[in-house]
GROMACS .gro file of C-alpha atoms in nm:
model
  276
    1UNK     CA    1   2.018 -16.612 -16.613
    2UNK     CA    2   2.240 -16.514 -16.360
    3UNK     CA    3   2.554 -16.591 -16.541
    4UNK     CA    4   2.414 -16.325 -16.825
    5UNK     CA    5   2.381 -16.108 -16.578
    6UNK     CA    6   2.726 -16.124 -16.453
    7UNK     CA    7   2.866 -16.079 -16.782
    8UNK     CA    8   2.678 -15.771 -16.862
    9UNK     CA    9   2.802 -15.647 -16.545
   10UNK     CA   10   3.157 -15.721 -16.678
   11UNK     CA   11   3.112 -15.556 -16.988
   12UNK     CA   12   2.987 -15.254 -16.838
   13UNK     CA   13   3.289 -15.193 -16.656
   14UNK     CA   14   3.462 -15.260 -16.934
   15UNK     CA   15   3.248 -14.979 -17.079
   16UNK     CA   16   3.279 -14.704 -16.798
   17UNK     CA   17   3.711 -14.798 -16.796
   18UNK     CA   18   3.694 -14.698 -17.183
   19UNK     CA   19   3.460 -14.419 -17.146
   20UNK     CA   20   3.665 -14.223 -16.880
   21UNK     CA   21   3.904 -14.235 -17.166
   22UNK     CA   22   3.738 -14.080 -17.453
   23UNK     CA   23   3.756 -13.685 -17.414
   24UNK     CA   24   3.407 -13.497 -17.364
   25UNK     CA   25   3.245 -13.835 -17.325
   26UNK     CA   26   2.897 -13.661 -17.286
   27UNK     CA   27   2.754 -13.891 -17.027
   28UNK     CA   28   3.052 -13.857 -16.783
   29UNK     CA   29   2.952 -13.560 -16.603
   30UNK     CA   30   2.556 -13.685 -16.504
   31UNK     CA   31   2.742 -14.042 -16.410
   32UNK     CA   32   2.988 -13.848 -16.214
   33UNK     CA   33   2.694 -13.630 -16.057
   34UNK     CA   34   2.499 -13.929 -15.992
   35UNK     CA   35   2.735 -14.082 -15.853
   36UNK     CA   36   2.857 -13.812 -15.613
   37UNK     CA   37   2.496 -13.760 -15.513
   38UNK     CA   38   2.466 -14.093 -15.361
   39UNK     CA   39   2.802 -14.110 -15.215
   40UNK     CA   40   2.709 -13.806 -15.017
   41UNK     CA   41   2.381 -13.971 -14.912
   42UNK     CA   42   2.305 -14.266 -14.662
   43UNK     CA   43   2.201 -14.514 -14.934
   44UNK     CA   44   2.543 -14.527 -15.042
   45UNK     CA   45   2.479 -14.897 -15.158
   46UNK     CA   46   2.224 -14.803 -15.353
   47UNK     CA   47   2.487 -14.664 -15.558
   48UNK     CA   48   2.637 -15.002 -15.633
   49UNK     CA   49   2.290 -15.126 -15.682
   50UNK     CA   50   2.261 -14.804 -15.955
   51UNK     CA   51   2.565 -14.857 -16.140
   52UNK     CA   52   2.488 -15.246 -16.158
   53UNK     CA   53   2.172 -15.210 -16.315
   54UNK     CA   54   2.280 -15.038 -16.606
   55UNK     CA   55   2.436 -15.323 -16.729
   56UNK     CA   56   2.604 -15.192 -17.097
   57UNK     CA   57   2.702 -14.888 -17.203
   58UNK     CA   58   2.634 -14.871 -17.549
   59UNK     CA   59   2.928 -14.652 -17.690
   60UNK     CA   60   2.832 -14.536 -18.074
   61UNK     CA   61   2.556 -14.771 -18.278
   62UNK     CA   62   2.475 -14.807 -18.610
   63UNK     CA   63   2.199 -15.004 -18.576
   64UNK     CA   64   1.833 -14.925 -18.599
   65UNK     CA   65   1.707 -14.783 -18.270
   66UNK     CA   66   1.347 -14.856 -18.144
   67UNK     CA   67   1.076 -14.633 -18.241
   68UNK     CA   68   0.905 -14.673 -17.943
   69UNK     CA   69   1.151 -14.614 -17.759
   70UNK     CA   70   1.265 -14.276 -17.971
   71UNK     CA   71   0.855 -14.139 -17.932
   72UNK     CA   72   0.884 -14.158 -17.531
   73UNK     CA   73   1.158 -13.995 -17.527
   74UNK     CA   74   1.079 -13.669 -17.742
   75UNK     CA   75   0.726 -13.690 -17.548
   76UNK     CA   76   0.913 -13.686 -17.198
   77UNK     CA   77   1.118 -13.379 -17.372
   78UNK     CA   78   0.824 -13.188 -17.500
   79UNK     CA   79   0.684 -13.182 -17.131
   80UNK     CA   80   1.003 -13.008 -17.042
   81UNK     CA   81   0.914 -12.648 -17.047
   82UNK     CA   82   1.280 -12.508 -16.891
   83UNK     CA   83   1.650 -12.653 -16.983
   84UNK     CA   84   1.933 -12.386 -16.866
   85UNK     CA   85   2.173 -12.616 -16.946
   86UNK     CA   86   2.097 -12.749 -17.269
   87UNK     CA   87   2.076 -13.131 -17.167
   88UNK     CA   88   1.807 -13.238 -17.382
   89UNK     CA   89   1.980 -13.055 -17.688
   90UNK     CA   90   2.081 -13.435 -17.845
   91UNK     CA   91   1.707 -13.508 -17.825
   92UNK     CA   92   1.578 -13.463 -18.189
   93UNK     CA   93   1.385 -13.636 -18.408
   94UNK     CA   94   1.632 -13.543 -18.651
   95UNK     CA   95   1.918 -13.718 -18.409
   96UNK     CA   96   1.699 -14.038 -18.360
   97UNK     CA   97   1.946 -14.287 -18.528
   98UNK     CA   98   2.207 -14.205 -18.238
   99UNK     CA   99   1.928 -14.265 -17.928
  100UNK     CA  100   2.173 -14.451 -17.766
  101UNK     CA  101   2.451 -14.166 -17.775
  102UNK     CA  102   2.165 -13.916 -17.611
  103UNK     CA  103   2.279 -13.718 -17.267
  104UNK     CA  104   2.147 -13.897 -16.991
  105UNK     CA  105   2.032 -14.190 -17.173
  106UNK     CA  106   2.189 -14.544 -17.137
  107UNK     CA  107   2.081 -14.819 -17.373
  108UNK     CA  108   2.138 -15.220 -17.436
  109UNK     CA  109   2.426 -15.266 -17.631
  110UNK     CA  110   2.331 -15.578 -17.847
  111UNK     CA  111   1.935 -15.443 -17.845
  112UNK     CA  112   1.995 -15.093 -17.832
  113UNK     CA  113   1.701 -15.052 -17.630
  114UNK     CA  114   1.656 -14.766 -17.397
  115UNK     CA  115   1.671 -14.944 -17.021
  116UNK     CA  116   1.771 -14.621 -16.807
  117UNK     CA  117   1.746 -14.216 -16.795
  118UNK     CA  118   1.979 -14.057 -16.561
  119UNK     CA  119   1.930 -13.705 -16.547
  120UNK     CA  120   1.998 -13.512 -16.197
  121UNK     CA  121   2.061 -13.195 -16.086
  122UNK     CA  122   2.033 -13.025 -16.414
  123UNK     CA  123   1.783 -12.727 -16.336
  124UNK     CA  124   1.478 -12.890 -16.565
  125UNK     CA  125   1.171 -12.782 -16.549
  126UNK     CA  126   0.814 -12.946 -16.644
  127UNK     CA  127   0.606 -13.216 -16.606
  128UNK     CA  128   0.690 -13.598 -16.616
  129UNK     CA  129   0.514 -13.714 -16.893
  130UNK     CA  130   0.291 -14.043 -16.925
  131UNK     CA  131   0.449 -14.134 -17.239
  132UNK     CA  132   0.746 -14.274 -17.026
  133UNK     CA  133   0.553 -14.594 -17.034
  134UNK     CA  134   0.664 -14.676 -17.397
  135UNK     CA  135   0.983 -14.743 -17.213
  136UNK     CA  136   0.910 -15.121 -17.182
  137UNK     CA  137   1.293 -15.184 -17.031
  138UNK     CA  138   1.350 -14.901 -16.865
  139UNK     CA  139   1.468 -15.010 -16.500
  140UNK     CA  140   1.663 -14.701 -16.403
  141UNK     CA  141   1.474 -14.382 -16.351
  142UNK     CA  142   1.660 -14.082 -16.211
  143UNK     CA  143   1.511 -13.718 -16.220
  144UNK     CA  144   1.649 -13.607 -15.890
  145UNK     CA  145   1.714 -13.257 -15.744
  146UNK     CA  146   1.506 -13.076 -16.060
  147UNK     CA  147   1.218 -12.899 -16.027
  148UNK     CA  148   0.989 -13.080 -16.182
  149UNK     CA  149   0.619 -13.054 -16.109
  150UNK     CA  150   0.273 -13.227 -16.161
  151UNK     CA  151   0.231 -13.557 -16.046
  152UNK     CA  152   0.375 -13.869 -16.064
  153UNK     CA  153   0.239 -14.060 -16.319
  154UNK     CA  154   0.060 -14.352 -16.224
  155UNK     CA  155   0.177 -14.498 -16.581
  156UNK     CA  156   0.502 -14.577 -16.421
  157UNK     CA  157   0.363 -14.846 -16.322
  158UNK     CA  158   0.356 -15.029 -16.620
  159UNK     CA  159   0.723 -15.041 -16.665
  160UNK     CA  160   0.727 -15.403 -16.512
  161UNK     CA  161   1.095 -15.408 -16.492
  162UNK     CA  162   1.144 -15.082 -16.315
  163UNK     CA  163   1.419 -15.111 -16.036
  164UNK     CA  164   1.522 -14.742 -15.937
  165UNK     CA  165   1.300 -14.469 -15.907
  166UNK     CA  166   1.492 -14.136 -15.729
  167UNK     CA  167   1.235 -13.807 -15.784
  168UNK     CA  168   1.477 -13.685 -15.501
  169UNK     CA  169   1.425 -13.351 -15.449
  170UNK     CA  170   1.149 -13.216 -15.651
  171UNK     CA  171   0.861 -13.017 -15.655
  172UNK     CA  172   0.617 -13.297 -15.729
  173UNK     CA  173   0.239 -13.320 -15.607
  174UNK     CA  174  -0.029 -13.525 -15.566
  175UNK     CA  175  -0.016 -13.869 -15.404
  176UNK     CA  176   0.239 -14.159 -15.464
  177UNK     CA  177   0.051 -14.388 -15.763
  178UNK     CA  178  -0.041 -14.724 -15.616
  179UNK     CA  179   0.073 -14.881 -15.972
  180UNK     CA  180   0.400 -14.877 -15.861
  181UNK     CA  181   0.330 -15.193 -15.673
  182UNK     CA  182   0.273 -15.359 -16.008
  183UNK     CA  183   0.713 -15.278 -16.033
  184UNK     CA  184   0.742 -15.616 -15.923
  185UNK     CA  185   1.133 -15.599 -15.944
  186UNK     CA  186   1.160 -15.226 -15.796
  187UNK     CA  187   1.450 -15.204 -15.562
  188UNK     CA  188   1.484 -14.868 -15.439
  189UNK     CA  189   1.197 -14.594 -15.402
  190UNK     CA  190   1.335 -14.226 -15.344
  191UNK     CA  191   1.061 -13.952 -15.335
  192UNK     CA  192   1.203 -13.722 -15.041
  193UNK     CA  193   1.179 -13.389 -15.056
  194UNK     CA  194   0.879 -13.313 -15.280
  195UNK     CA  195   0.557 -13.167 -15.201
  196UNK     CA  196   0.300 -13.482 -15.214
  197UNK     CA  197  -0.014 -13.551 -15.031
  198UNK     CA  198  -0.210 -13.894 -14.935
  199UNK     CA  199  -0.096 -14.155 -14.741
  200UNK     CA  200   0.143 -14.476 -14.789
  201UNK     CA  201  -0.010 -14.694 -15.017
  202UNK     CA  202  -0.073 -15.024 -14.827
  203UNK     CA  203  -0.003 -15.158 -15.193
  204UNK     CA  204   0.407 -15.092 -15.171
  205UNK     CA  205   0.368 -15.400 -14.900
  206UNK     CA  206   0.355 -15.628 -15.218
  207UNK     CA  207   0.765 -15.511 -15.350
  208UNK     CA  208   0.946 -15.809 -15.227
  209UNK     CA  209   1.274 -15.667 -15.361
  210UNK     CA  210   1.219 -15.391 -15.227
  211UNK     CA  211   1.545 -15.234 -15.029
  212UNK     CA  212   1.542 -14.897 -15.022
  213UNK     CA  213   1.233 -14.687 -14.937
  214UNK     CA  214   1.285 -14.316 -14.879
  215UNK     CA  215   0.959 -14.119 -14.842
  216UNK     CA  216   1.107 -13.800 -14.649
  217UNK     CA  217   0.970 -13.473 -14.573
  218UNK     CA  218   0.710 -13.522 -14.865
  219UNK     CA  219   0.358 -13.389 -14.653
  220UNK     CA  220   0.235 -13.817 -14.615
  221UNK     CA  221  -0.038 -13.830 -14.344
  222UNK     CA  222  -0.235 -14.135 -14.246
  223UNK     CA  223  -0.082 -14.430 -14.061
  224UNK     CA  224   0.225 -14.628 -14.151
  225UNK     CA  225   0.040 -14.950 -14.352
  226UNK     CA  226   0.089 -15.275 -14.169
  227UNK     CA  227   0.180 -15.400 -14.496
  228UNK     CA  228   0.537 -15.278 -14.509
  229UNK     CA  229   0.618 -15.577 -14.294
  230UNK     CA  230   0.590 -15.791 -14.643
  231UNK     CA  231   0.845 -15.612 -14.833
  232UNK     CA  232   1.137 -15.805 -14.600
  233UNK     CA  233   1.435 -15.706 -14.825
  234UNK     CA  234   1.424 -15.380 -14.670
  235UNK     CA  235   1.764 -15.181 -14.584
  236UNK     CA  236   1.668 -14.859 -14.555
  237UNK     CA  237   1.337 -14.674 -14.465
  238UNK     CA  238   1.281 -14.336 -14.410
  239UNK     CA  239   0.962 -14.189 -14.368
  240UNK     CA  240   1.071 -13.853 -14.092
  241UNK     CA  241   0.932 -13.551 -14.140
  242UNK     CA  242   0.585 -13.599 -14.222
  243UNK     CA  243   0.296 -13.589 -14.014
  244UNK     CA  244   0.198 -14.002 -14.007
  245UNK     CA  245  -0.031 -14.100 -13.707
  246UNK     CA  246  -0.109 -14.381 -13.511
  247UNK     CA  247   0.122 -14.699 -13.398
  248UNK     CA  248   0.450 -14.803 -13.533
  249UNK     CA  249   0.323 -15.131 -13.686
  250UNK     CA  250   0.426 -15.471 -13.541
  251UNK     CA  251   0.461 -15.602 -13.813
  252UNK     CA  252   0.793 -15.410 -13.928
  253UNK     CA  253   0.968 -15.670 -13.654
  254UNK     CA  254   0.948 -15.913 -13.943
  255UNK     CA  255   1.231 -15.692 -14.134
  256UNK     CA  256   1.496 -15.892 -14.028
  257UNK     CA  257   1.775 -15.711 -14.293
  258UNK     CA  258   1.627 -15.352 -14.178
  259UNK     CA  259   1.966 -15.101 -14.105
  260UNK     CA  260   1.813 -14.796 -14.090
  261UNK     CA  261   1.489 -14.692 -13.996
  262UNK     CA  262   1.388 -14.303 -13.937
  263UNK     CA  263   1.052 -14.225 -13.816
  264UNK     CA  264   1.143 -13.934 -13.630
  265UNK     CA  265   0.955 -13.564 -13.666
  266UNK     CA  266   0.619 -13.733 -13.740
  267UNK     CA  267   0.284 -13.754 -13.508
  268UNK     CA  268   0.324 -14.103 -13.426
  269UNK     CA  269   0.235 -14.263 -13.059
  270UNK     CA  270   0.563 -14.397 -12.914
  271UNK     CA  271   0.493 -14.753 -12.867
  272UNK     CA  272   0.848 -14.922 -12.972
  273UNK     CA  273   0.672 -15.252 -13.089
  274UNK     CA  274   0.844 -15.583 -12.903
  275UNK     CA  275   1.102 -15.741 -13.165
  276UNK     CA  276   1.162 -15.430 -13.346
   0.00000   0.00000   0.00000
């Protein structure tokens, strides 16, 4: 398994080398973007984590794409009610055949099956729609620094090999969808900067893969769950500027690989627990 792995990693290096190469390669500026984005940000190594997960590019297909996939896609679309910049254009029914050739989308190059959407900063406007759940291999899900509303749906969930989620910098509401727990193999959680409610669903405690949980500035109340202390592949978590109560849990002691923690601007008591 692992060996696979490393060789799909290959070849998509192979893929990016040859890409930067072809002129007006149409996924070059939102990789670039990306890319940039997290460079500029403290989860740099996400980055590498990002650009590792997408295993192939798929550059041009003949082959028969999947209609499931194809029917998420124009569903996420159609609950896109604002595109200044034309991104979606690719994204017809009409233009189904070439799926894999779509801006923003990145696909399996034997399968041709959708496994990430990477569409930042590019002014949309809408809902996220529950249809994204017909994207059985989707493990990369960036929507960051949009304006997309509505909540996050809890259908998410269902993508069981889901490894980034960034809603970065949104206008999102509602609570954070304890499904997302069921994301066994989720890596990296970034909701900061949107406008939810709720509290910090004790459930997250069960993402043993979990590195990277960013939950900034999003309106979270409630106490930070003792259960966070389970997800011990933690780098990175950030949960300042919201208004969480109570203790610090002991329990975060047991996150031995922890390298940044911010708790600060919140309504915590300041007990430092002992092994933290």
């Amino acid at each position: 398994m692992e060996g696979g792995i490393l060789m799909e990693l290959l070849f998509l290096a192979l893929a990016l080398v040859a890409a930067a190469a072809i002129p007006n390669f149409n996924k070059t500026s939102n990789w670039h973007s990306y890319g940039d984005n997290l460079l500029h940000d403290e989860e740099s190594f996400s980055g590498i984590h990002n650009r590792m997960l997408l295993e192939e590019d798929s550059l041009g297909t003949n082959q028969e794409t999947d209609k499931r996939d194809v029917e998420a896609l124009l569903s996420f679309k159609n609950g896109i009610t604002a595109d200044p910049m034309q991104s979606l254009s690719t994204w017809t029914a009409n233009n189904s055949h070439n799926l894999c050739s779509w801006n923003g989308v990145w696909c399996r190059k034997r399968t041709k099956r959708v496994v990430a959407i990477i569409l930042p900063q590019l002014e949309l406007e809408g809902t996220i729609s529950p249809s994204i759940e017909g994207l059985s291999l989707l493990h990369t899900l960036n929507l960051s620094e949009n304006s997309l509303r509505g909540r996050i749906p809890p259908e998410l969930g269902k993508l069981k090999v889901l490894r980034i989620l960034d809603l970065y910098a949104n206008q999102l509401e509602g609570s954070i969808p304890k499904s997302l727990a069921n994301c066994t193999h989720m890596q990296s959680i970034k909701l900061s900067e949107n406008k939810l409610t709720g509290s910090i669903p004790a459930e997250i405690g069960d993402l043993k893969k979990l590195e990277y949980l960013r939950l900034r500035n999003i309106g979270l109340s409630g106490k930070i769950p003792n259960s966070l202390g389970n997800c011990t592949s933690l780098l990175r978590l950030v949960l300042g500027l919201n208004s969480l109560t109570g203790n610090i849990p002991s329990e975060l002691w047991r996150l031995g690989k922890l390298q940044y923690l911010s708790l600060e601007s919140n309504k915590l008591k300041t007990n430092i627990p002992a092994g933290l």
